[in-house]
mmCIF file of C-alpha atoms and ligand atoms in Angstrom:
data_model
loop_
_atom_site.group_PDB
_atom_site.id
_atom_site.type_symbol
_atom_site.label_atom_id
_atom_site.label_comp_id
_atom_site.label_asym_id
_atom_site.label_seq_id
_atom_site.Cartn_x
_atom_site.Cartn_y
_atom_site.Cartn_z
ATOM 1 C CA UNK S 245 -8.191 7.094 13.772
ATOM 2 C CA UNK S 246 -9.216 9.398 10.956
ATOM 3 C CA UNK S 247 -11.256 7.655 8.177
ATOM 4 C CA UNK S 248 -8.790 9.105 5.641
ATOM 5 C CA UNK S 249 -6.137 6.878 7.169
ATOM 6 C CA UNK S 250 -7.905 3.642 6.237
ATOM 7 C CA UNK S 251 -7.257 2.053 2.827
ATOM 8 C CA UNK S 252 -9.348 -0.975 1.863
ATOM 9 C CA UNK S 253 -7.476 -3.531 -0.263
ATOM 10 C CA UNK S 254 -9.960 -4.606 -2.956
ATOM 11 C CA UNK S 255 -8.387 -8.038 -3.345
ATOM 12 C CA UNK S 256 -11.167 -9.535 -5.490
ATOM 13 C CA UNK S 257 -11.306 -10.238 -9.239
ATOM 14 C CA UNK S 258 -14.883 -9.283 -10.028
ATOM 15 C CA UNK S 259 -15.547 -5.667 -11.064
ATOM 16 C CA UNK S 260 -19.120 -5.698 -9.756
ATOM 17 C CA UNK S 261 -18.078 -7.027 -6.373
ATOM 18 C CA UNK S 262 -15.262 -4.474 -6.107
ATOM 19 C CA UNK S 263 -17.551 -1.586 -7.090
ATOM 20 C CA UNK S 264 -20.099 -2.715 -4.500
ATOM 21 C CA UNK S 265 -17.400 -2.421 -1.818
ATOM 22 C CA UNK S 266 -16.465 1.045 -3.075
ATOM 23 C CA UNK S 267 -20.057 2.310 -3.152
ATOM 24 C CA UNK S 268 -20.874 0.786 0.215
ATOM 25 C CA UNK S 269 -17.894 2.268 2.079
ATOM 26 C CA UNK S 270 -16.877 5.321 0.048
ATOM 27 C CA UNK S 271 -18.037 7.639 2.831
ATOM 28 C CA UNK S 272 -16.205 5.789 5.595
ATOM 29 C CA UNK S 273 -12.937 4.805 3.945
ATOM 30 C CA UNK S 274 -10.322 7.211 2.625
ATOM 31 C CA UNK S 275 -9.037 5.217 -0.317
ATOM 32 C CA UNK S 276 -9.409 1.876 -2.134
ATOM 33 C CA UNK S 277 -6.429 -0.212 -3.150
ATOM 34 C CA UNK S 278 -6.520 -1.871 -6.560
ATOM 35 C CA UNK S 279 -3.766 -4.459 -6.631
ATOM 36 C CA UNK S 280 -2.392 -6.972 -9.062
ATOM 37 C CA UNK S 281 -5.398 -9.302 -8.855
ATOM 38 C CA UNK S 282 -8.087 -6.737 -9.691
ATOM 39 C CA UNK S 283 -5.975 -4.718 -12.135
ATOM 40 C CA UNK S 284 -4.995 -7.837 -14.073
ATOM 41 C CA UNK S 285 -8.614 -8.987 -14.201
ATOM 42 C CA UNK S 286 -10.261 -5.637 -14.997
ATOM 43 C CA UNK S 287 -7.627 -3.264 -16.357
ATOM 44 C CA UNK S 288 -7.322 0.532 -16.501
ATOM 45 C CA UNK S 289 -10.975 1.137 -17.450
ATOM 46 C CA UNK S 290 -11.969 -0.268 -14.110
ATOM 47 C CA UNK S 291 -9.657 2.194 -12.340
ATOM 48 C CA UNK S 292 -11.402 5.014 -14.245
ATOM 49 C CA UNK S 293 -14.770 3.633 -13.185
ATOM 50 C CA UNK S 294 -13.768 3.666 -9.519
ATOM 51 C CA UNK S 295 -12.417 7.218 -9.844
ATOM 52 C CA UNK S 296 -15.760 8.266 -11.360
ATOM 53 C CA UNK S 297 -17.472 7.335 -8.087
ATOM 54 C CA UNK S 298 -15.286 9.966 -6.414
ATOM 55 C CA UNK S 299 -13.298 7.370 -4.486
ATOM 56 C CA UNK S 300 -9.551 7.749 -4.170
ATOM 57 C CA UNK S 301 -7.441 4.967 -5.664
ATOM 58 C CA UNK S 302 -4.203 3.397 -4.507
ATOM 59 C CA UNK S 303 -2.873 1.486 -7.514
ATOM 60 C CA UNK S 304 -0.643 -1.202 -6.055
ATOM 61 C CA UNK S 305 1.255 -2.435 -9.101
ATOM 62 C CA UNK S 306 4.570 -2.883 -7.249
ATOM 63 C CA UNK S 307 6.506 -1.943 -10.362
ATOM 64 C CA UNK S 308 9.984 -3.452 -10.598
ATOM 65 C CA UNK S 309 11.825 -3.489 -13.947
ATOM 66 C CA UNK S 310 14.501 -1.574 -15.811
ATOM 67 C CA UNK S 311 14.255 2.219 -15.340
ATOM 68 C CA UNK S 312 12.831 3.001 -18.802
ATOM 69 C CA UNK S 313 10.093 0.367 -18.562
ATOM 70 C CA UNK S 314 9.064 1.474 -15.084
ATOM 71 C CA UNK S 315 9.074 5.139 -16.108
ATOM 72 C CA UNK S 316 6.719 4.406 -19.030
ATOM 73 C CA UNK S 317 4.427 2.364 -16.800
ATOM 74 C CA UNK S 318 4.383 5.152 -14.184
ATOM 75 C CA UNK S 319 3.540 7.699 -16.883
ATOM 76 C CA UNK S 320 0.621 5.559 -18.087
ATOM 77 C CA UNK S 321 -0.638 4.872 -14.564
ATOM 78 C CA UNK S 322 -0.540 8.562 -13.615
ATOM 79 C CA UNK S 323 -2.942 9.269 -16.498
ATOM 80 C CA UNK S 324 -5.547 7.348 -14.479
ATOM 81 C CA UNK S 325 -5.692 10.188 -11.904
ATOM 82 C CA UNK S 326 -4.807 7.954 -8.967
ATOM 83 C CA UNK S 327 -3.642 9.070 -5.532
ATOM 84 C CA UNK S 328 -0.931 6.468 -4.895
ATOM 85 C CA UNK S 329 1.171 4.151 -7.053
ATOM 86 C CA UNK S 330 3.702 1.621 -5.767
ATOM 87 C CA UNK S 331 7.166 0.790 -7.073
ATOM 88 C CA UNK S 332 9.656 -1.633 -5.508
ATOM 89 C CA UNK S 333 12.591 0.151 -3.868
ATOM 90 C CA UNK S 334 14.578 -2.997 -4.702
ATOM 91 C CA UNK S 335 14.480 -1.738 -8.294
ATOM 92 C CA UNK S 336 17.342 0.527 -7.212
ATOM 93 C CA UNK S 337 18.260 4.191 -7.380
ATOM 94 C CA UNK S 338 18.141 4.644 -11.161
ATOM 95 C CA UNK S 339 14.732 3.008 -11.383
ATOM 96 C CA UNK S 340 13.351 5.130 -8.524
ATOM 97 C CA UNK S 341 14.735 8.319 -10.039
ATOM 98 C CA UNK S 342 13.206 7.479 -13.422
ATOM 99 C CA UNK S 343 9.871 6.662 -11.774
ATOM 100 C CA UNK S 344 9.844 9.985 -9.888
ATOM 101 C CA UNK S 345 10.678 11.934 -13.050
ATOM 102 C CA UNK S 346 7.820 10.183 -14.872
ATOM 103 C CA UNK S 347 5.368 11.022 -12.062
ATOM 104 C CA UNK S 348 6.513 14.651 -11.686
ATOM 105 C CA UNK S 349 4.035 16.148 -14.222
ATOM 106 C CA UNK S 350 1.118 14.689 -12.212
ATOM 107 C CA UNK S 351 1.750 15.810 -8.608
ATOM 108 C CA UNK S 352 -1.670 14.465 -7.596
ATOM 109 C CA UNK S 353 -0.163 10.964 -7.706
ATOM 110 C CA UNK S 354 2.287 10.066 -4.946
ATOM 111 C CA UNK S 355 4.773 7.294 -5.562
ATOM 112 C CA UNK S 356 5.210 4.896 -2.666
ATOM 113 C CA UNK S 357 8.268 2.666 -2.424
ATOM 114 C CA UNK S 358 7.717 -0.903 -1.274
ATOM 115 C CA UNK S 359 10.410 -1.834 1.237
ATOM 116 C CA UNK S 360 10.129 -5.463 2.441
ATOM 117 C CA UNK S 361 6.871 -7.344 1.853
ATOM 118 C CA UNK S 362 5.033 -7.872 5.112
ATOM 119 C CA UNK S 363 4.681 -11.569 4.233
ATOM 120 C CA UNK S 364 8.469 -11.925 4.431
ATOM 121 C CA UNK S 365 10.208 -12.836 7.674
ATOM 122 C CA UNK S 366 13.913 -13.008 8.456
ATOM 123 C CA UNK S 367 14.160 -16.615 7.160
ATOM 124 C CA UNK S 368 12.696 -15.570 3.795
ATOM 125 C CA UNK S 369 15.265 -12.786 3.528
ATOM 126 C CA UNK S 370 17.991 -15.269 4.389
ATOM 127 C CA UNK S 371 16.744 -17.576 1.599
ATOM 128 C CA UNK S 372 16.933 -14.642 -0.797
ATOM 129 C CA UNK S 373 20.535 -13.930 0.161
ATOM 130 C CA UNK S 374 19.975 -10.746 2.162
ATOM 131 C CA UNK S 375 22.295 -10.290 5.148
ATOM 132 C CA UNK S 376 19.911 -8.034 7.070
ATOM 133 C CA UNK S 377 16.895 -8.693 9.231
ATOM 134 C CA UNK S 378 13.581 -7.523 7.773
ATOM 135 C CA UNK S 379 13.818 -4.325 9.829
ATOM 136 C CA UNK S 380 17.443 -3.710 8.822
ATOM 137 C CA UNK S 381 16.640 -4.313 5.156
ATOM 138 C CA UNK S 382 13.587 -2.018 5.335
ATOM 139 C CA UNK S 383 15.738 0.732 6.851
ATOM 140 C CA UNK S 384 18.409 0.353 4.201
ATOM 141 C CA UNK S 385 15.804 0.518 1.412
ATOM 142 C CA UNK S 386 14.088 3.476 3.087
ATOM 143 C CA UNK S 387 17.350 5.438 3.104
ATOM 144 C CA UNK S 388 17.926 4.583 -0.541
ATOM 145 C CA UNK S 389 14.391 5.694 -1.434
ATOM 146 C CA UNK S 390 14.786 8.972 0.434
ATOM 147 C CA UNK S 391 18.094 9.739 -1.216
ATOM 148 C CA UNK S 392 16.468 9.110 -4.606
ATOM 149 C CA UNK S 393 13.782 11.683 -3.695
ATOM 150 C CA UNK S 394 10.851 9.478 -2.629
ATOM 151 C CA UNK S 395 8.451 10.953 -0.033
ATOM 152 C CA UNK S 396 6.453 7.838 0.820
ATOM 153 C CA UNK S 397 7.008 4.182 1.599
ATOM 154 C CA UNK S 398 5.115 0.974 2.279
ATOM 155 C CA UNK S 399 6.462 -0.973 5.247
ATOM 156 C CA UNK S 400 5.446 -3.299 8.044
ATOM 157 C CA UNK S 401 3.833 -1.590 11.038
ATOM 158 C CA UNK S 402 6.571 -3.257 13.089
ATOM 159 C CA UNK S 403 9.145 -1.102 11.310
ATOM 160 C CA UNK S 404 7.285 2.194 11.452
ATOM 161 C CA UNK S 405 8.931 3.425 14.651
ATOM 162 C CA UNK S 406 12.401 2.743 13.269
ATOM 163 C CA UNK S 407 11.617 4.351 9.918
ATOM 164 C CA UNK S 408 9.924 7.380 11.515
ATOM 165 C CA UNK S 409 13.033 8.006 13.626
ATOM 166 C CA UNK S 410 15.133 7.977 10.478
ATOM 167 C CA UNK S 411 12.791 9.778 8.087
ATOM 168 C CA UNK S 412 11.006 12.277 10.330
ATOM 169 C CA UNK S 413 7.346 13.252 10.465
ATOM 170 C CA UNK S 414 6.702 14.546 6.962
ATOM 171 C CA UNK S 415 7.263 11.190 5.251
ATOM 172 C CA UNK S 416 4.192 9.125 4.311
ATOM 173 C CA UNK S 417 4.381 5.608 5.762
ATOM 174 C CA UNK S 418 1.691 3.194 4.605
ATOM 175 C CA UNK S 419 1.397 -0.090 6.437
ATOM 176 C CA UNK S 420 -0.276 -3.335 5.375
ATOM 177 C CA UNK S 421 0.129 -6.356 7.654
ATOM 178 C CA UNK S 422 -2.490 -4.982 10.026
ATOM 179 C CA UNK S 423 -4.788 -7.311 11.917
ATOM 180 C CA UNK S 424 -7.518 -6.353 14.406
ATOM 181 C CA UNK S 425 -7.113 -8.341 17.627
ATOM 182 C CA UNK S 426 -8.388 -11.889 17.096
ATOM 183 C CA UNK S 427 -8.445 -11.704 13.260
ATOM 184 C CA UNK S 428 -6.719 -14.411 11.179
ATOM 185 C CA UNK S 429 -3.131 -13.522 10.275
ATOM 186 C CA UNK S 430 -3.405 -15.327 6.868
ATOM 187 C CA UNK S 431 -0.087 -15.219 4.977
ATOM 188 C CA UNK S 432 1.131 -12.058 6.703
ATOM 189 C CA UNK S 433 4.054 -12.359 9.115
ATOM 190 C CA UNK S 434 5.104 -9.036 10.603
ATOM 191 C CA UNK S 435 1.683 -7.828 11.814
ATOM 192 C CA UNK S 436 0.310 -5.461 14.508
ATOM 193 C CA UNK S 437 -3.189 -4.251 15.416
ATOM 194 C CA UNK S 438 -4.526 -1.065 13.765
ATOM 195 C CA UNK S 439 -4.247 0.882 17.038
ATOM 196 C CA UNK S 440 -0.595 -0.163 17.462
ATOM 197 C CA UNK S 441 0.208 0.760 13.855
ATOM 198 C CA UNK S 442 -1.269 4.264 14.260
ATOM 199 C CA UNK S 443 0.405 4.752 17.651
ATOM 200 C CA UNK S 444 3.778 3.816 16.107
ATOM 201 C CA UNK S 445 3.389 6.475 13.429
ATOM 202 C CA UNK S 446 1.695 4.867 10.396
ATOM 203 C CA UNK S 447 0.165 7.493 8.121
ATOM 204 C CA UNK S 448 -2.306 5.059 6.520
ATOM 205 C CA UNK S 449 -3.291 1.436 7.073
ATOM 206 C CA UNK S 450 -4.003 -1.010 4.235
ATOM 207 C CA UNK S 451 -6.428 -3.699 5.335
ATOM 208 C CA UNK S 452 -7.976 -6.374 3.140
ATOM 209 C CA UNK S 453 -9.095 -9.802 4.322
ATOM 210 C CA UNK S 454 -10.046 -8.850 7.909
ATOM 211 C CA UNK S 455 -12.720 -6.599 6.328
ATOM 212 C CA UNK S 456 -13.491 -8.463 3.076
ATOM 213 C CA UNK S 457 -13.974 -11.823 4.803
ATOM 214 C CA UNK S 458 -15.812 -10.526 7.865
ATOM 215 C CA UNK S 459 -19.426 -11.573 8.416
ATOM 216 C CA UNK S 460 -20.100 -7.948 9.440
ATOM 217 C CA UNK S 461 -17.623 -5.617 7.660
ATOM 218 C CA UNK S 462 -19.347 -2.468 8.995
ATOM 219 C CA UNK S 463 -18.633 -3.607 12.513
ATOM 220 C CA UNK S 464 -14.963 -4.365 11.751
ATOM 221 C CA UNK S 465 -14.517 -0.961 10.087
ATOM 222 C CA UNK S 466 -16.232 0.829 12.972
ATOM 223 C CA UNK S 467 -13.952 -1.014 15.420
ATOM 224 C CA UNK S 468 -10.840 -0.020 13.480
ATOM 225 C CA UNK S 469 -11.905 3.628 13.128
ATOM 226 C CA UNK S 470 -12.771 3.911 16.812
ATOM 227 C CA UNK S 471 -9.289 2.679 17.715
ATOM 228 C CA UNK S 472 -10.597 -0.472 19.334
ATOM 229 C CA UNK S 473 -9.656 -2.880 16.529
HETATM 230 O O1 C5P V 7 -5.674 -9.034 3.237
HETATM 231 P P1 C5P V 7 -4.535 -8.214 3.784
HETATM 232 O O2 C5P V 7 -4.989 -7.220 4.843
HETATM 233 O O3 C5P V 7 -3.359 -9.051 4.209
HETATM 234 O O4 C5P V 7 -4.077 -7.339 2.521
HETATM 235 C C1 C5P V 7 -2.906 -6.583 2.537
HETATM 236 C C2 C5P V 7 -2.723 -5.942 1.192
HETATM 237 O O5 C5P V 7 -1.542 -5.178 1.232
HETATM 238 C C3 C5P V 7 -2.570 -6.927 0.037
HETATM 239 O O6 C5P V 7 -3.267 -6.353 -1.075
HETATM 240 C C4 C5P V 7 -1.080 -6.962 -0.244
HETATM 241 O O7 C5P V 7 -0.783 -7.125 -1.603
HETATM 242 C C5 C5P V 7 -0.646 -5.559 0.196
HETATM 243 N N1 C5P V 7 0.740 -5.422 0.637
HETATM 244 C C6 C5P V 7 1.319 -6.176 1.649
HETATM 245 N N2 C5P V 7 2.639 -5.999 2.015
HETATM 246 C C7 C5P V 7 3.363 -5.064 1.397
HETATM 247 C C8 C5P V 7 2.781 -4.297 0.372
HETATM 248 C C9 C5P V 7 1.450 -4.483 0.035
HETATM 249 O O8 C5P V 7 0.638 -7.001 2.241
HETATM 250 N N3 C5P V 7 4.609 -4.826 1.803
#
């Protein structure tokens, strides 16, 4: 796979540790994901610091609130010159429309809609009162996102084929829940290998612990990029 397709989830709290990962792999990895853990610990200045290294940033804030609040948060996040920002499609049409309008002046930032968390399985959705399977719910949310004007989504690699059929080739589909063969699944449920995810039509893969916790991260990254992971 193309190095631009790999996104490393910087799921650590320490700015120095995170920056070390960025500097070490900036030339091999397309983009670095700053999620709730790192953003809460280090804030927007840290995002600026990562951008100053030249690395691309995926700011995974999974925004989900009333439309006005999300729009203001999107506006503020887009000032950080990031490449991707996540919002929950479960926030509904009005929230998605407001988020897109807020991001419109900064076309460099693409909004990605979270469909169903890859840690959720059908039993979790049942507990939450959803009538659909994870795949059915992801499809429903994908259609909603598209009709609101979204051009990118985050979904499980297991749902990529289904979503690609529905959304066509020019939609960006980003998939976490990716595990090289033999790696620990951790709290993820609906996982595939990197090669399977790319073959099914994922545009980009988000991978965290299989790289961060590896004794030899270079080797894991090389395996993923060569399609053998
Ligand atoms: O360590 P791991 O490879 O499981 O990390 C996956 C990353 O992707 C985490 O940062 C997690 O928050 C994020 N993510 C996810 N499922 C989604 C959306 C984002 O696992 N649906």
